[in-house]
XYZ file of C-alpha atoms in Angstrom:
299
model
C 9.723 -29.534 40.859
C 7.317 -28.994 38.172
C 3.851 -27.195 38.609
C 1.482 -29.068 36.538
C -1.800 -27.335 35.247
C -5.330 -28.688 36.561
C -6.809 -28.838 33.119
C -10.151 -29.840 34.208
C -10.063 -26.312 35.031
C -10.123 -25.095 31.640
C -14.131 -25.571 31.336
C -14.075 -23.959 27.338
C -12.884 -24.390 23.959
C -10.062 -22.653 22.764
C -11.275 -22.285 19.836
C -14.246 -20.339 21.247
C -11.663 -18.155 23.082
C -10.297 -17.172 19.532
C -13.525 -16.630 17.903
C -14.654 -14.205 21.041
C -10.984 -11.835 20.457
C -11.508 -11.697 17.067
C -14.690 -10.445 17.086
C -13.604 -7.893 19.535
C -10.716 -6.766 17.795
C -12.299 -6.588 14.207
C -15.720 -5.280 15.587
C -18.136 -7.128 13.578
C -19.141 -10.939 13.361
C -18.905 -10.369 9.452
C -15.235 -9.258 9.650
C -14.203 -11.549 11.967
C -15.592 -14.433 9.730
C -13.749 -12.851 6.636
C -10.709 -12.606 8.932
C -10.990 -16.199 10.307
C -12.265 -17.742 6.895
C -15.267 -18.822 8.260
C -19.189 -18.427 7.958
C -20.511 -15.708 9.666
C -23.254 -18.045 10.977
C -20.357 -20.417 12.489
C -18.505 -18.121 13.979
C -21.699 -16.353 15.521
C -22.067 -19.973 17.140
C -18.890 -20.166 18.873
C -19.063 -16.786 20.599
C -22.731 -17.940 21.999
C -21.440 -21.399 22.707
C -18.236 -19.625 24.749
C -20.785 -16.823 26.646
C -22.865 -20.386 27.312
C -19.712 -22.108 28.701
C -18.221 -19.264 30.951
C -21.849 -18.511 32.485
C -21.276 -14.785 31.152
C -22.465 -12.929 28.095
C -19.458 -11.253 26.190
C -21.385 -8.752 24.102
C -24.214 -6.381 23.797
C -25.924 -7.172 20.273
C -27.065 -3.460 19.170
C -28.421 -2.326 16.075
C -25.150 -1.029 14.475
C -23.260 -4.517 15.585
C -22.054 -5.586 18.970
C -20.348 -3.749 21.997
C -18.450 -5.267 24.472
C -19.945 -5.932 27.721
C -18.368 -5.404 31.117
C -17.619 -9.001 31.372
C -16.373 -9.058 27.739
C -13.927 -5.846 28.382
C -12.716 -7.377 31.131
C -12.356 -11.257 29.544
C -10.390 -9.538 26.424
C -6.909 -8.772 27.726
C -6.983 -12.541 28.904
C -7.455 -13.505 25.445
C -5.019 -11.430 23.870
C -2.798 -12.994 25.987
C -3.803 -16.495 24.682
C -4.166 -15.180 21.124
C -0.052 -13.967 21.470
C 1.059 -16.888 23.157
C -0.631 -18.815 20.107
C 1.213 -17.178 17.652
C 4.452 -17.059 19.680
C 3.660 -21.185 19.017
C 3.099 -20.922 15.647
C 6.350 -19.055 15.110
C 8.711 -21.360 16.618
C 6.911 -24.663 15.488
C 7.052 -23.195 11.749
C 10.404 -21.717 12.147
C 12.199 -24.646 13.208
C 12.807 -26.576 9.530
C 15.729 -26.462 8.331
C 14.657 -26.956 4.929
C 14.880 -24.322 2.382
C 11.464 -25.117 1.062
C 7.968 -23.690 1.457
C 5.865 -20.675 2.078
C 7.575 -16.989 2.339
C 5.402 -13.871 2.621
C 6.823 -10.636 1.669
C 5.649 -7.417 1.873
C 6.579 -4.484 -0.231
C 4.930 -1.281 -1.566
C 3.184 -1.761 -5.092
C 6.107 0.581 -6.471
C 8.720 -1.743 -5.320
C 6.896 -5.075 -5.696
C 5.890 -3.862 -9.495
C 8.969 -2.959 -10.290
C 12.206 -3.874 -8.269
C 11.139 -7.316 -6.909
C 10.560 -9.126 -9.851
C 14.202 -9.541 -11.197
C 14.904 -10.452 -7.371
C 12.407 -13.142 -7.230
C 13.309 -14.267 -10.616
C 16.949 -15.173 -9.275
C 16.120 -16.409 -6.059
C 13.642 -18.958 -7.976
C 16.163 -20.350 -10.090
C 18.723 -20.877 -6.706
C 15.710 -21.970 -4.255
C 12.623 -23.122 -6.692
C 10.731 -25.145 -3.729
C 10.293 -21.769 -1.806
C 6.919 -20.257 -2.857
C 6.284 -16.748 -2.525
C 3.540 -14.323 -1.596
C 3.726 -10.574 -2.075
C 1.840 -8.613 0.105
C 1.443 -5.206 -1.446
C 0.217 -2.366 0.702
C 1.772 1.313 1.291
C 1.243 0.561 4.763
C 3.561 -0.830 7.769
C 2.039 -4.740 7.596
C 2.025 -5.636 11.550
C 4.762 -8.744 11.280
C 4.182 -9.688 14.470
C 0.721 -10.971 13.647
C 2.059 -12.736 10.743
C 0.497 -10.352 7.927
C 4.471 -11.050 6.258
C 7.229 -12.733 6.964
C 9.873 -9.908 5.773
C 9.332 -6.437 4.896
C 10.737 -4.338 2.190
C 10.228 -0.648 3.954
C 11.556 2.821 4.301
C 11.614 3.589 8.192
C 13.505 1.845 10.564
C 11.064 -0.748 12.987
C 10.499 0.553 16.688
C 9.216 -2.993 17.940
C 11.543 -4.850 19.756
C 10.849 -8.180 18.577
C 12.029 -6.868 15.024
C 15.142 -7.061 13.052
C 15.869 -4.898 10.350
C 18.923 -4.492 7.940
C 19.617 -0.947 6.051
C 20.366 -1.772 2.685
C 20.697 1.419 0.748
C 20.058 5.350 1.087
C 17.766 5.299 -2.158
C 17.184 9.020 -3.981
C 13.631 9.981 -4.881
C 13.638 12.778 -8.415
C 10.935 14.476 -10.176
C 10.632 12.165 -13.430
C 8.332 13.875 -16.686
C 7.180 12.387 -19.870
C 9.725 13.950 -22.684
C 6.633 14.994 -24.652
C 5.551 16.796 -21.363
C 8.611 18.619 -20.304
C 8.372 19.996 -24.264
C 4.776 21.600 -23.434
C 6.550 23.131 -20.669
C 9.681 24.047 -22.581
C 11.995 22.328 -20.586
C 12.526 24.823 -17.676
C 15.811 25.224 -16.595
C 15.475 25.445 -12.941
C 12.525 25.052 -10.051
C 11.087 28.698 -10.494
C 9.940 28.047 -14.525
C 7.669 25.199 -13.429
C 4.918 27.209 -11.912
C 2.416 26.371 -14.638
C 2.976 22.927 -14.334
C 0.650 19.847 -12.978
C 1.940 17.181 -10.274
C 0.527 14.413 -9.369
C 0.271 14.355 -5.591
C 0.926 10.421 -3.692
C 0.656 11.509 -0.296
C -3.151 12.280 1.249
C -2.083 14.842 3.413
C -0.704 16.774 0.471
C 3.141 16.921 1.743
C 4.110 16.784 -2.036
C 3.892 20.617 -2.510
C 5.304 21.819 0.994
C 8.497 19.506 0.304
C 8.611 21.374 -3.362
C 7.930 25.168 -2.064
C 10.895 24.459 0.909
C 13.045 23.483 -2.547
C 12.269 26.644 -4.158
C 9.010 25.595 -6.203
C 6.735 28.356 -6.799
C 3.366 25.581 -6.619
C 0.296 26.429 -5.082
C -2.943 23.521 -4.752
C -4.465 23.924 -8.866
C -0.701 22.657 -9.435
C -1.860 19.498 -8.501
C -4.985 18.343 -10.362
C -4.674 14.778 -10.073
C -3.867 12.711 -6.431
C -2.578 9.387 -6.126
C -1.897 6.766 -3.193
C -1.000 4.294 -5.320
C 2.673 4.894 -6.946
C 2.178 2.170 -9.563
C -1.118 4.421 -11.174
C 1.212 7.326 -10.367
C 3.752 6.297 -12.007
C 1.389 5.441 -15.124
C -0.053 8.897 -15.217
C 3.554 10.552 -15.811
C 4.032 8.112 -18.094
C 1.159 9.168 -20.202
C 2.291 13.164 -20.048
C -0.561 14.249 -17.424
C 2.250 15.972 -15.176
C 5.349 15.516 -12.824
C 5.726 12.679 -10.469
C 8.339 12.104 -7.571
C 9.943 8.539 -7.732
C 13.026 6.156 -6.781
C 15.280 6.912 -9.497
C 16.696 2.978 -9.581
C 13.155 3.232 -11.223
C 13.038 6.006 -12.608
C 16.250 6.146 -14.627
C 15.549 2.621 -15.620
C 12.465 3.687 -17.594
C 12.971 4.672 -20.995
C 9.491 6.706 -21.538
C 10.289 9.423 -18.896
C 13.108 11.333 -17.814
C 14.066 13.723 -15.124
C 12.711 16.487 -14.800
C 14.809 19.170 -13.311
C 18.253 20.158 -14.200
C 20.191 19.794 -10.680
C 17.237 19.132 -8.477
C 18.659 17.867 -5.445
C 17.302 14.398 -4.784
C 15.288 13.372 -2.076
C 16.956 10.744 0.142
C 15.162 7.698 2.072
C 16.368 4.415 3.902
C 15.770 1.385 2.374
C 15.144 -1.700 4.713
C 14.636 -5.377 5.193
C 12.719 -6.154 8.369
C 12.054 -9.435 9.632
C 10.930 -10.695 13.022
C 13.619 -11.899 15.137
C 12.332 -16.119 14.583
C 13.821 -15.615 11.600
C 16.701 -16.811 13.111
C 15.396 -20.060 13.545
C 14.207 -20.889 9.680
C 16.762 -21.353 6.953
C 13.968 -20.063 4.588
C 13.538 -17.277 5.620
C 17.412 -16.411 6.233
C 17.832 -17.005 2.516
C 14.512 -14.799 1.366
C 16.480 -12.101 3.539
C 19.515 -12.098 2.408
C 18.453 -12.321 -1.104
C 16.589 -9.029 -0.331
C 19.395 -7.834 1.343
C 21.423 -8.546 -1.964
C 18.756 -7.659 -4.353
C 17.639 -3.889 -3.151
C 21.170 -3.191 -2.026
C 22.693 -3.497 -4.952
């Protein structure tokens, strides 16, 4: 027998509900609207109207923003629980064509979006031209579970069960120099002749330099004037002969205005994966955006 739901129940908008969790999850009306899209005014109107329709008030409206009253602390975990059974909907509604057209959001670090995705995307357009693509660049893990990418170009293998990942390739990360640079230097032959020499640094916590001192390195900090997190402006300072940078080699090797740097360094090796949520399975799109991934970085 079927248990059917008393809707009349239900005395408030859903839409209300979503407007109240992510407020509460962003922390500020302002970027919750930027989140949603919406007005700020708007979307302060639908959190009153909800507080108006459950009889309860959600938040505490403070001079730095708003805080989360008893009521809304305990309200929230009921609508995170609507907000994932939402986008558990969304998933399998929008998975479900069969299709090979459409929208296909990838995300990628700005080194390998710049530089190894293009030739990729280039061939899959010409096999599948009515699938549109969006890269997502960020050196961060995007959360694909809330839909901030479809598939995910990354170097650590995903812990969340509701993930599927394929390990393309052990890639090899080198020490890459401008020629002009590496003749300031005079071309050391080996790690202890580069003590003089400038790095540029892409990590914030400065793991560059410990990684280089375990590998026989002689570097202290003033060997690294210049930090980075972006590998693309990395990348473009080596370039340019302002000092040493670490990089994939496949990109590395590939361009002809640097070199490497360091006679039989041993490279630095990494996992290279494609990481998808598991709905993939259910959208011929996105199968063929994977395995074109798949193809493209393992190769």
């Amino acid at each position: 027998m079927r248990i059917r739901m008393d809707w009349r129940s239900v005395t408030f908008d859903w839409n209300r509900a979503r407007a109240f969790l992510v407020t509460a999850e962003e922390g500020s009306l302002s970027a919750a609207a930027r989140a949603l899209k919406l007005a700020q005014p708007t979307l302060g109107r639908q959190v009153e109207a909800l507080e108006a329709e459950l009889g309860v008030a959600l938040f505490e409206r403070t001079g730095r923003g708003l805080r989360l009253t008893p009521a809304g602390h305990e309200l929230l975990d009921h609508a995170r629980v609507m907000g994932e059974g939402a986008r558990a909907l969304s998933r399998a509604a929008w998975g479900q064509t069969e299709a090979i057209e459409g929208d296909v959001a990838i995300s990628a670090s700005d080194a390998y979006a710049g530089y190894l995705l293009p030739p990729i995307l280039e061939r899959l357009h010409r096999s599948e031209p009515r699938i549109r693509v969006e890269i997502v660049v960020s050196n961060d893990l995007s959360d694909l579970s809330r839909r901030e990418a479809d598939i995910a170009v990354r170097n650590v293998r995903p812990s969340e069960p509701d993930l599927i990942a394929r390990r393309v390739r052990d890639a090899q990360a080198r020490l890459f120099a401008a020629p002009a640079y590496l003749d300031r230097l005079g071309r050391p032959a080996d790690a202890a002749g580069f003590s003089a020499a400038e790095f540029i640094e892409i990590d914030a916590a400065g793991s560059l330099m410990g990684l280089l001192n375990a590998r026989g390195f002689p570097l202290t900090p003033e060997n690294f004037p210049y930090r980075c997190r972006n590998f693309t402006v990395m990348w473009e300072m080596v370039r340019r002969g302002l000092g040493l940078g670490i990089l994939d080699d496949r990109i590395g090797d590939s361009d002809p205005q640097v070199e490497r740097a360091v006679p039989g360094f041993a490279p630095i090796d990494f996992p290279v994966w494609i990481v998808a949520h598991r709905d993939i399975a259910r959208s011929r799109r996105l199968r063929v955006v994977f395995d074109a991934l798949v193809e493209g970085f393992g190769g």
